[in-house]
Short mmCIF file of C-alpha atoms and ligand atoms in Angstrom, two decimals:
data_model
loop_
_atom_site.label_atom_id
_atom_site.label_comp_id
_atom_site.label_asym_id
_atom_site.label_seq_id
_atom_site.Cartn_x
_atom_site.Cartn_y
_atom_site.Cartn_z
CA MET A 1 3.07 -15.22 -15.10
CA ILE A 2 0.92 -15.74 -18.16
CA THR A 3 2.03 -14.14 -21.43
CA LEU A 4 0.77 -13.91 -24.99
CA GLU A 5 3.24 -15.02 -27.66
CA ASN A 6 2.45 -15.69 -31.32
CA ASN A 7 -1.25 -15.49 -30.56
CA THR A 8 -1.18 -18.16 -27.87
CA TYR A 9 -0.95 -17.89 -24.13
CA ARG A 10 1.92 -19.51 -22.28
CA ILE A 11 3.08 -19.83 -18.69
CA GLN A 12 6.84 -20.01 -19.21
CA ASN A 13 7.09 -22.55 -22.07
CA VAL A 14 3.91 -24.38 -21.11
CA SER A 15 0.53 -24.10 -22.78
CA PRO A 16 -2.37 -23.79 -20.33
CA ALA A 17 -4.38 -26.17 -22.53
CA GLU A 18 -1.84 -28.93 -21.88
CA LEU A 19 -1.99 -28.26 -18.14
CA ILE A 20 -5.76 -28.53 -18.23
CA GLN A 21 -5.59 -31.79 -20.13
CA GLN A 22 -3.33 -33.22 -17.49
CA PHE A 23 -4.77 -31.71 -14.31
CA GLY A 24 -8.28 -30.44 -15.13
CA THR A 25 -9.87 -27.19 -13.95
CA PRO A 26 -10.11 -25.23 -11.79
CA LEU A 27 -6.33 -25.18 -11.45
CA TYR A 28 -3.88 -22.90 -9.67
CA VAL A 29 -0.64 -22.47 -11.61
CA TYR A 30 2.42 -20.72 -10.13
CA ASP A 31 5.52 -19.51 -11.93
CA GLY A 32 8.45 -20.12 -9.57
CA ASN A 33 10.88 -18.09 -11.64
CA LYS A 34 8.61 -15.05 -11.44
CA ILE A 35 8.87 -15.30 -7.64
CA GLU A 36 12.65 -15.33 -7.94
CA SER A 37 12.66 -12.29 -10.19
CA GLN A 38 10.49 -10.40 -7.68
CA ILE A 39 12.93 -11.29 -4.88
CA LYS A 40 15.81 -10.06 -7.00
CA GLN A 41 14.03 -6.82 -7.87
CA MET A 42 13.32 -6.11 -4.24
CA ARG A 43 16.89 -6.79 -3.15
CA GLU A 44 18.23 -4.54 -5.88
CA ALA A 45 15.83 -1.75 -4.96
CA PHE A 46 17.16 -1.66 -1.40
CA GLY A 47 20.74 -2.34 -2.38
CA GLY A 48 23.19 -0.50 -0.18
CA VAL A 49 21.59 -1.26 3.17
CA ASP A 50 21.53 -4.49 5.10
CA VAL A 51 17.98 -5.47 4.11
CA LYS A 52 16.44 -8.74 5.17
CA LEU A 53 13.36 -10.12 3.46
CA LYS A 54 10.86 -12.11 5.52
CA TYR A 55 8.23 -13.69 3.30
CA ALA A 56 4.77 -13.15 4.83
CA CYS A 57 3.72 -16.70 4.10
CA LYS A 58 0.01 -16.29 4.75
CA ALA A 59 -0.17 -15.01 1.16
CA LEU A 60 0.58 -18.47 -0.27
CA THR A 61 1.42 -21.28 2.11
CA ASN A 62 2.11 -24.24 -0.13
CA ILE A 63 5.19 -25.84 1.44
CA ASN A 64 7.03 -25.85 -1.87
CA ILE A 65 6.69 -22.08 -2.14
CA LEU A 66 8.17 -21.86 1.37
CA LYS A 67 11.06 -24.07 0.27
CA LEU A 68 11.63 -21.90 -2.77
CA MET A 69 11.90 -18.86 -0.50
CA LEU A 70 14.37 -20.69 1.73
CA LYS A 71 16.46 -21.66 -1.31
CA ASN A 72 16.60 -17.98 -2.24
CA GLY A 73 17.77 -16.85 1.19
CA VAL A 74 14.43 -15.29 2.14
CA ASP A 75 13.39 -15.71 5.80
CA ILE A 76 9.79 -16.05 6.86
CA ASP A 77 7.09 -14.13 8.70
CA VAL A 78 4.30 -16.20 10.23
CA VAL A 79 1.06 -15.37 12.02
CA SER A 80 -0.03 -18.67 13.54
CA ILE A 81 1.36 -21.79 15.18
CA GLU A 82 0.32 -23.76 12.12
CA GLU A 83 2.40 -21.50 9.87
CA ILE A 84 5.31 -22.00 12.28
CA GLN A 85 4.93 -25.75 11.89
CA LEU A 86 4.82 -25.39 8.11
CA ALA A 87 7.95 -23.22 8.11
CA ILE A 88 9.83 -25.72 10.28
CA ARG A 89 8.70 -28.54 8.01
CA ALA A 90 9.95 -26.54 5.01
CA GLY A 91 13.39 -26.38 6.65
CA PHE A 92 13.59 -22.90 8.18
CA ALA A 93 15.66 -22.63 11.35
CA PRO A 94 13.77 -21.17 14.33
CA ASN A 95 15.76 -17.93 14.21
CA GLN A 96 14.66 -17.40 10.59
CA ILE A 97 11.02 -17.44 11.65
CA GLN A 98 9.48 -14.20 12.85
CA TYR A 99 6.11 -14.70 14.54
CA THR A 100 3.67 -11.79 14.42
CA PRO A 101 0.44 -13.03 16.00
CA SER A 102 -2.59 -10.81 16.37
CA GLY A 103 -4.33 -11.68 19.61
CA ALA A 104 -3.36 -15.36 19.65
CA ALA A 105 -3.92 -17.28 22.91
CA PHE A 106 -0.96 -17.17 25.32
CA SER A 107 -0.73 -20.96 25.20
CA GLU A 108 0.03 -20.68 21.48
CA ILE A 109 2.72 -18.11 22.17
CA GLU A 110 4.29 -20.40 24.79
CA GLU A 111 4.30 -23.18 22.23
CA ALA A 112 6.05 -20.96 19.68
CA LEU A 113 8.67 -19.76 22.16
CA ALA A 114 9.37 -23.34 23.20
CA LEU A 115 10.30 -23.96 19.57
CA GLY A 116 12.75 -21.05 19.67
CA ILE A 117 10.72 -18.78 17.39
CA ARG A 118 11.21 -14.99 17.48
CA LEU A 119 8.20 -13.09 18.78
CA ASN A 120 6.74 -9.79 17.76
CA ILE A 121 4.56 -8.39 20.56
CA ASP A 122 1.40 -6.61 19.52
CA SER A 123 -0.33 -5.57 22.75
CA LEU A 124 0.47 -4.21 26.21
CA PHE A 125 -1.43 -7.18 27.59
CA LEU A 126 0.92 -9.63 25.87
CA LEU A 127 3.98 -7.57 26.81
CA GLU A 128 3.02 -7.86 30.48
CA LYS A 129 2.25 -11.58 30.28
CA PHE A 130 5.44 -12.24 28.36
CA GLY A 131 7.44 -10.21 30.88
CA GLU A 132 6.03 -12.12 33.86
CA LYS A 133 6.93 -15.48 32.40
CA TYR A 134 10.05 -14.93 30.31
CA GLY A 135 11.70 -11.70 31.51
CA ASN A 136 14.87 -11.08 29.55
CA SER A 137 15.37 -14.71 28.57
CA ARG A 138 14.21 -14.17 24.98
CA PRO A 139 14.76 -11.28 22.57
CA ILE A 140 11.54 -9.67 21.37
CA ALA A 141 10.28 -7.09 18.90
CA ILE A 142 7.48 -4.62 19.55
CA ARG A 143 4.75 -4.03 16.97
CA LEU A 144 3.87 -0.34 16.95
CA ASN A 145 0.72 1.17 15.51
CA PRO A 146 1.91 4.55 14.22
CA SER A 147 -1.58 5.92 13.66
CA ILE A 148 -1.27 6.49 9.94
CA MET A 149 -3.58 5.60 7.09
CA ALA A 150 -1.92 3.39 4.53
CA GLY A 151 -3.42 0.70 2.39
CA GLY A 152 -5.64 0.25 -0.64
CA ASN A 153 -8.85 0.29 1.40
CA LEU A 154 -9.95 0.18 5.02
CA LYS A 155 -10.21 -3.63 5.12
CA ILE A 156 -6.51 -3.97 4.39
CA SER A 157 -5.24 -0.98 6.37
CA THR A 158 -3.71 -1.95 9.68
CA GLY A 159 -1.72 1.00 10.98
CA HIS A 160 -4.45 3.57 11.62
CA ALA A 161 -5.79 4.67 14.99
CA ASP A 162 -8.92 2.51 14.80
CA SER A 163 -7.11 -0.67 13.77
CA LYS A 164 -6.80 -3.67 16.09
CA PHE A 165 -3.15 -4.16 15.20
CA GLY A 166 -0.10 -3.17 17.19
CA ILE A 167 0.52 -1.05 20.27
CA PRO A 168 -0.55 2.57 19.71
CA ILE A 169 2.54 4.71 19.50
CA GLU A 170 0.97 7.06 22.09
CA PHE A 171 1.47 4.25 24.63
CA ILE A 172 5.22 4.21 24.24
CA GLU A 173 5.75 5.33 27.85
CA LYS A 174 3.66 2.35 29.03
CA VAL A 175 5.80 0.08 26.86
CA ILE A 176 8.96 1.49 28.40
CA LYS A 177 7.57 0.99 31.91
CA LEU A 178 6.97 -2.71 31.22
CA VAL A 179 10.34 -3.09 29.52
CA LYS A 180 12.02 -1.70 32.68
CA LYS A 181 9.80 -3.64 35.08
CA TYR A 182 10.70 -7.00 33.50
CA ASP A 183 14.13 -6.06 32.13
CA LEU A 184 12.93 -7.04 28.62
CA LYS A 185 15.37 -7.50 25.77
CA VAL A 186 13.86 -5.51 22.91
CA VAL A 187 15.87 -6.07 19.73
CA GLY A 188 13.41 -4.90 17.09
CA LEU A 189 10.69 -2.39 16.32
CA HIS A 190 7.98 -3.50 13.93
CA GLN A 191 5.22 -1.87 11.92
CA HIS A 192 2.95 -3.25 9.24
CA ASN A 193 0.55 -0.62 8.11
CA GLY A 194 -1.52 -2.27 5.43
CA SER A 195 -1.51 -3.77 1.99
CA ASP A 196 -1.50 -1.97 -1.34
CA PHE A 197 -0.33 1.44 -0.16
CA LYS A 198 -0.54 3.84 -3.05
CA ASP A 199 2.23 6.19 -2.11
CA GLY A 200 5.76 5.13 -1.23
CA THR A 201 6.31 8.20 0.94
CA VAL A 202 3.90 6.61 3.42
CA ILE A 203 6.50 4.04 4.33
CA VAL A 204 9.28 6.61 4.55
CA ASN A 205 7.18 8.72 6.93
CA ALA A 206 6.17 5.70 8.99
CA MET A 207 9.81 4.67 9.21
CA GLN A 208 10.65 8.05 10.77
CA LYS A 209 8.32 7.17 13.64
CA SER A 210 10.25 3.98 14.36
CA PHE A 211 13.54 5.90 14.12
CA GLU A 212 12.33 8.45 16.67
CA VAL A 213 11.26 5.73 19.10
CA ALA A 214 14.52 3.85 18.57
CA GLU A 215 16.66 6.92 19.19
CA ALA A 216 14.68 8.02 22.23
CA TYR A 217 14.30 4.69 24.04
CA PHE A 218 16.08 1.70 22.51
CA PRO A 219 19.84 2.02 22.02
CA ASP A 220 20.41 -1.72 21.47
CA LEU A 221 18.15 -2.65 18.59
CA GLU A 222 19.23 -5.17 15.98
CA PHE A 223 16.56 -4.37 13.43
CA ILE A 224 13.77 -2.10 12.29
CA ASP A 225 11.00 -4.12 10.62
CA MET A 226 8.80 -2.11 8.26
CA GLY A 227 6.34 -4.88 7.40
CA SER A 228 4.96 -4.69 3.91
CA GLY A 229 2.19 -3.23 1.76
CA PHE A 230 4.02 -3.17 -1.57
CA LYS A 231 1.49 -3.12 -4.35
CA VAL A 232 1.73 -4.92 -7.66
CA ALA A 233 -0.10 -4.26 -10.94
CA TYR A 234 -3.53 -5.83 -11.22
CA HIS A 235 -4.23 -4.35 -14.64
CA ALA A 236 -2.23 -2.74 -17.41
CA ASP A 237 -2.36 0.90 -16.25
CA ASP A 238 -2.58 0.13 -12.53
CA HIS A 239 -0.75 2.17 -9.94
CA ILE A 240 2.06 0.12 -8.43
CA THR A 241 4.63 0.73 -5.75
CA GLU A 242 7.61 2.02 -7.66
CA ILE A 243 10.01 -0.15 -5.84
CA ASP A 244 13.22 1.37 -7.20
CA LYS A 245 12.22 4.91 -6.37
CA LEU A 246 10.91 3.87 -2.96
CA GLY A 247 14.07 1.86 -2.39
CA GLN A 248 16.28 4.87 -2.97
CA GLU A 249 14.26 7.05 -0.57
CA VAL A 250 14.23 4.32 2.06
CA VAL A 251 17.96 3.71 1.73
CA LYS A 252 18.70 7.42 2.06
CA SER A 253 16.66 7.92 5.20
CA PHE A 254 17.79 4.62 6.74
CA GLU A 255 21.47 5.48 6.18
CA ALA A 256 20.96 8.85 7.87
CA PHE A 257 19.27 7.12 10.81
CA ARG A 258 22.05 4.56 11.09
CA THR A 259 24.64 7.29 11.31
CA ARG A 260 22.70 9.03 14.10
CA TYR A 261 22.04 5.73 15.86
CA GLY A 262 25.74 4.89 15.79
CA LYS A 263 25.29 1.13 15.50
CA ASN A 264 24.92 -1.43 12.79
CA ILE A 265 21.27 -2.24 12.44
CA GLN A 266 19.28 -4.23 9.89
CA LEU A 267 16.22 -3.16 7.95
CA TRP A 268 13.56 -5.84 7.50
CA PHE A 269 10.59 -6.08 5.16
CA GLU A 270 7.86 -8.71 5.10
CA PRO A 271 6.57 -8.86 1.53
CA GLY A 272 3.73 -11.24 0.76
CA LYS A 273 1.85 -9.97 -2.24
CA TYR A 274 4.89 -8.42 -3.90
CA LEU A 275 6.65 -11.77 -4.09
CA VAL A 276 3.81 -14.08 -5.05
CA SER A 277 0.79 -12.23 -6.48
CA GLU A 278 1.82 -12.08 -10.12
CA CYS A 279 3.27 -15.59 -10.18
CA GLY A 280 -0.19 -17.12 -9.90
CA THR A 281 -2.91 -17.83 -12.45
CA LEU A 282 -6.23 -19.52 -11.76
CA LEU A 283 -7.42 -21.49 -14.80
CA VAL A 284 -11.16 -22.09 -14.97
CA THR A 285 -13.65 -23.44 -17.51
CA ALA A 286 -16.67 -21.52 -18.80
CA THR A 287 -19.62 -23.69 -17.86
CA VAL A 288 -22.61 -21.59 -18.94
CA VAL A 289 -22.87 -18.47 -21.11
CA LYS A 290 -26.08 -16.48 -20.54
CA HIS A 291 -27.25 -13.65 -22.75
CA ASN A 292 -29.76 -11.83 -20.54
CA PRO A 293 -31.56 -8.65 -21.65
CA ASN A 294 -29.16 -6.37 -19.77
CA ARG A 295 -26.00 -8.41 -19.34
CA ASN A 296 -24.01 -11.32 -20.62
CA PHE A 297 -22.87 -13.71 -17.93
CA VAL A 298 -20.10 -16.27 -18.14
CA HIS A 299 -20.32 -18.81 -15.33
CA VAL A 300 -17.11 -20.65 -14.54
CA ASP A 301 -16.34 -23.79 -12.54
CA SER A 302 -15.01 -21.83 -9.57
CA GLY A 303 -16.20 -19.09 -7.25
CA LEU A 304 -15.59 -17.21 -4.05
CA ASN A 305 -14.68 -20.55 -2.48
CA HIS A 306 -11.44 -20.54 -4.51
CA LEU A 307 -10.70 -16.84 -4.94
CA ILE A 308 -12.49 -14.41 -2.68
CA ARG A 309 -10.47 -11.23 -3.25
CA PRO A 310 -12.83 -9.65 -5.83
CA MET A 311 -15.82 -10.14 -3.52
CA MET A 312 -14.08 -9.37 -0.22
CA TYR A 313 -11.82 -6.47 -1.17
CA ASP A 314 -13.33 -5.34 -4.48
CA ALA A 315 -10.02 -6.43 -5.96
CA TYR A 316 -9.62 -6.22 -9.72
CA HIS A 317 -8.22 -9.39 -11.33
CA GLU A 318 -7.59 -9.37 -15.05
CA ILE A 319 -9.38 -12.20 -16.90
CA LEU A 320 -8.30 -13.67 -20.24
CA ASN A 321 -9.97 -16.02 -22.67
CA ILE A 322 -7.22 -18.56 -23.25
CA SER A 323 -9.25 -20.56 -25.79
CA ASN A 324 -9.88 -17.54 -27.99
CA PRO A 325 -6.90 -15.25 -27.44
CA VAL A 326 -7.18 -12.92 -30.41
CA GLY A 327 -10.78 -13.26 -31.61
CA LYS A 328 -11.92 -10.08 -33.37
CA GLU A 329 -15.47 -10.49 -32.13
CA LYS A 330 -15.58 -9.04 -28.61
CA GLU A 331 -18.41 -8.93 -26.11
CA LYS A 332 -18.93 -7.48 -22.69
CA TYR A 333 -19.33 -10.08 -19.97
CA ASP A 334 -19.70 -10.41 -16.25
CA ILE A 335 -17.55 -13.36 -15.21
CA VAL A 336 -19.27 -15.09 -12.32
CA GLY A 337 -18.79 -18.19 -10.19
CA TYR A 338 -20.85 -21.31 -9.54
CA ILE A 339 -21.49 -20.59 -5.87
CA CYS A 340 -24.98 -19.79 -4.62
CA GLU A 341 -24.01 -16.24 -3.65
CA THR A 342 -23.21 -13.28 -5.82
CA ASP A 343 -19.62 -14.12 -6.66
CA THR A 344 -18.51 -11.88 -9.48
CA PHE A 345 -14.89 -12.25 -10.56
CA GLY A 346 -15.10 -9.38 -13.02
CA LYS A 347 -17.78 -6.98 -14.26
CA ASP A 348 -18.16 -5.55 -17.77
CA ARG A 349 -15.10 -7.29 -19.17
CA ASP A 350 -14.49 -7.04 -22.91
CA LEU A 351 -13.37 -10.49 -23.95
CA PRO A 352 -13.07 -12.24 -27.29
CA LYS A 353 -16.31 -14.19 -27.64
CA VAL A 354 -16.66 -16.82 -24.92
CA ASN A 355 -18.21 -20.20 -25.65
CA GLU A 356 -19.14 -22.90 -23.20
CA GLY A 357 -16.01 -25.00 -22.54
CA ASP A 358 -13.55 -22.15 -23.11
CA ILE A 359 -10.68 -21.86 -20.64
CA LEU A 360 -10.39 -18.53 -18.85
CA ALA A 361 -7.38 -17.36 -16.86
CA ILE A 362 -7.71 -15.18 -13.78
CA LYS A 363 -4.47 -13.31 -13.18
CA ASN A 364 -2.69 -12.29 -9.95
CA ALA A 365 -3.93 -15.45 -8.27
CA GLY A 366 -0.75 -16.13 -6.30
CA ALA A 367 -1.35 -14.08 -3.15
CA TYR A 368 -4.37 -14.49 -0.86
CA SER A 369 -6.05 -16.76 -3.36
CA PHE A 370 -5.59 -20.46 -2.60
CA SER A 371 -4.62 -19.52 0.96
CA MET A 372 -8.08 -17.97 1.51
CA SER A 373 -10.00 -20.77 -0.20
CA SER A 374 -12.72 -22.79 1.51
CA ASN A 375 -15.09 -25.69 0.94
CA TYR A 376 -18.20 -23.49 0.84
CA ASN A 377 -21.08 -25.15 -1.01
CA SER A 378 -19.24 -28.39 -0.20
CA ARG A 379 -17.02 -27.81 -3.20
CA ILE A 380 -13.55 -29.33 -3.28
CA LYS A 381 -10.41 -27.21 -3.52
CA PRO A 382 -8.37 -27.06 -6.75
CA ALA A 383 -4.99 -28.63 -7.43
CA GLU A 384 -1.85 -26.45 -7.44
CA VAL A 385 0.90 -26.72 -10.04
CA LEU A 386 4.33 -25.09 -9.97
CA ILE A 387 6.32 -24.36 -13.11
CA TYR A 388 9.97 -23.87 -12.24
CA ASN A 389 12.81 -23.75 -14.74
CA LYS A 390 10.32 -24.90 -17.39
CA GLU A 391 9.39 -28.04 -15.47
CA VAL A 392 5.81 -28.68 -14.41
CA LYS A 393 5.27 -30.13 -10.95
CA LEU A 394 2.03 -30.95 -9.17
CA ILE A 395 2.42 -29.45 -5.69
CA ARG A 396 -1.06 -30.10 -4.30
CA LYS A 397 -3.56 -32.70 -5.40
CA ARG A 398 -7.10 -31.72 -6.17
CA GLU A 399 -9.36 -32.58 -3.24
CA THR A 400 -11.90 -35.35 -3.53
CA PHE A 401 -15.29 -35.93 -1.97
CA ASP A 402 -13.56 -37.83 0.87
CA ASP A 403 -11.97 -34.54 1.93
CA ILE A 404 -15.43 -33.02 2.36
CA LEU A 405 -16.40 -35.75 4.81
CA ARG A 406 -12.95 -36.22 6.37
CA ASN A 407 -13.52 -34.80 9.84
CA GLN A 408 -17.24 -35.14 10.04
CA VAL A 409 -18.40 -37.58 12.68
CA GLU A 410 -21.57 -39.38 11.65
CA ILE A 411 -23.92 -40.26 14.48
CA ASP A 412 -26.96 -42.51 14.48
CA PHE A 413 -30.51 -41.20 14.71
C1 PLP B 501 -0.08 -9.88 5.84
C2 PLP B 501 1.16 -9.36 6.42
C3 PLP B 501 2.22 -8.95 5.60
C4 PLP B 501 2.17 -9.01 4.08
O1 PLP B 501 1.45 -8.00 3.45
P1 PLP B 501 1.45 -7.89 1.86
O2 PLP B 501 0.62 -6.72 1.56
O3 PLP B 501 0.89 -9.16 1.31
O4 PLP B 501 2.84 -7.73 1.40
C5 PLP B 501 3.37 -8.52 6.22
N1 PLP B 501 3.48 -8.45 7.57
C6 PLP B 501 2.48 -8.83 8.39
C7 PLP B 501 2.66 -8.75 9.85
C8 PLP B 501 1.29 -9.28 7.85
O5 PLP B 501 0.28 -9.64 8.67
#
């Protein structure tokens, strides 16, 4: 979390300029204590019910972030065998790892189950295949698609009728048939309806659908998993998920359900963005400032290869001029990358005058930032630094040219 104090920017007690001197740019910087305060806030919001947090690690998969989650008693939600391997390496026990694949090959699922991982089933096809091979030997959860629209935009909405995710709730009778046929042990119902939902009532309504299915068909559940979608602020007056208000509504309706259900049951959430978005800052250097007839451009030494959210989801990321924090002279700039594509980080941004060599900070670069980075244009990936309890630790080295060639096999012509 980057803050302005006495006219200088700081991440905790550390000046970004010092970080740059030591590690260079572009540089990802994470504030570990901000992650902990988000965890705390979420737990407090749902206080009163037995809530379990499963960090959706695809948001930010550095192993040290996983370890920090483990240290804080947060379990983990994974979507691939590689994330399972990372979670195990970080120290999670198999029963703390919830695996929610979307159309992964059955061989991968077999591999995960052999490791003792808990599976969330997201198609009738997989339910049948799982049933044939494993029967009631492993507890499972079912991912339902409740046919509702939730999420900041269509690309990040996953619970509507046209989405590839989950088993349509209309097919519940087919699910039950397979459950009976193979005597399956269903212990959880899962939904994840999309990221950045605007309105907390969406989740309360979606939860009712899981309650109805639970009460009608599954008397022996251990948990209801409501996925995630909690939104954080991307700019000062941004709409966010009011977690306390939402928490109270969720707690109320969950308590009522639990009474009707007549059994102790846990409520799970799988936050990704909520836990790690705001902790991250991407520090970049202004390489070229162009004053064209219609627009001023600031090029920086990064691009969609390091942070693709603005280009892929039209996401707004606040941008600061760290080198000139309080300059009176402001100009309007488009902040753009160095990739040979249109890779605009921010349009029409009023910033204190930017000169070549200035350091800019791109905020909210914790979630879906490094984890979606690539080597496009044969550019290397940045280093990652964690600041935790005021100590600075390098947690990923900057790549080198060798990494670009690493798996290429040169042949003779
Ligand atoms: C991506 C994902 C999440 C996390 O979503 P956020 O909006 O980042 O909180 C949770 N659950 C599942 C199954 C996911 O695929």
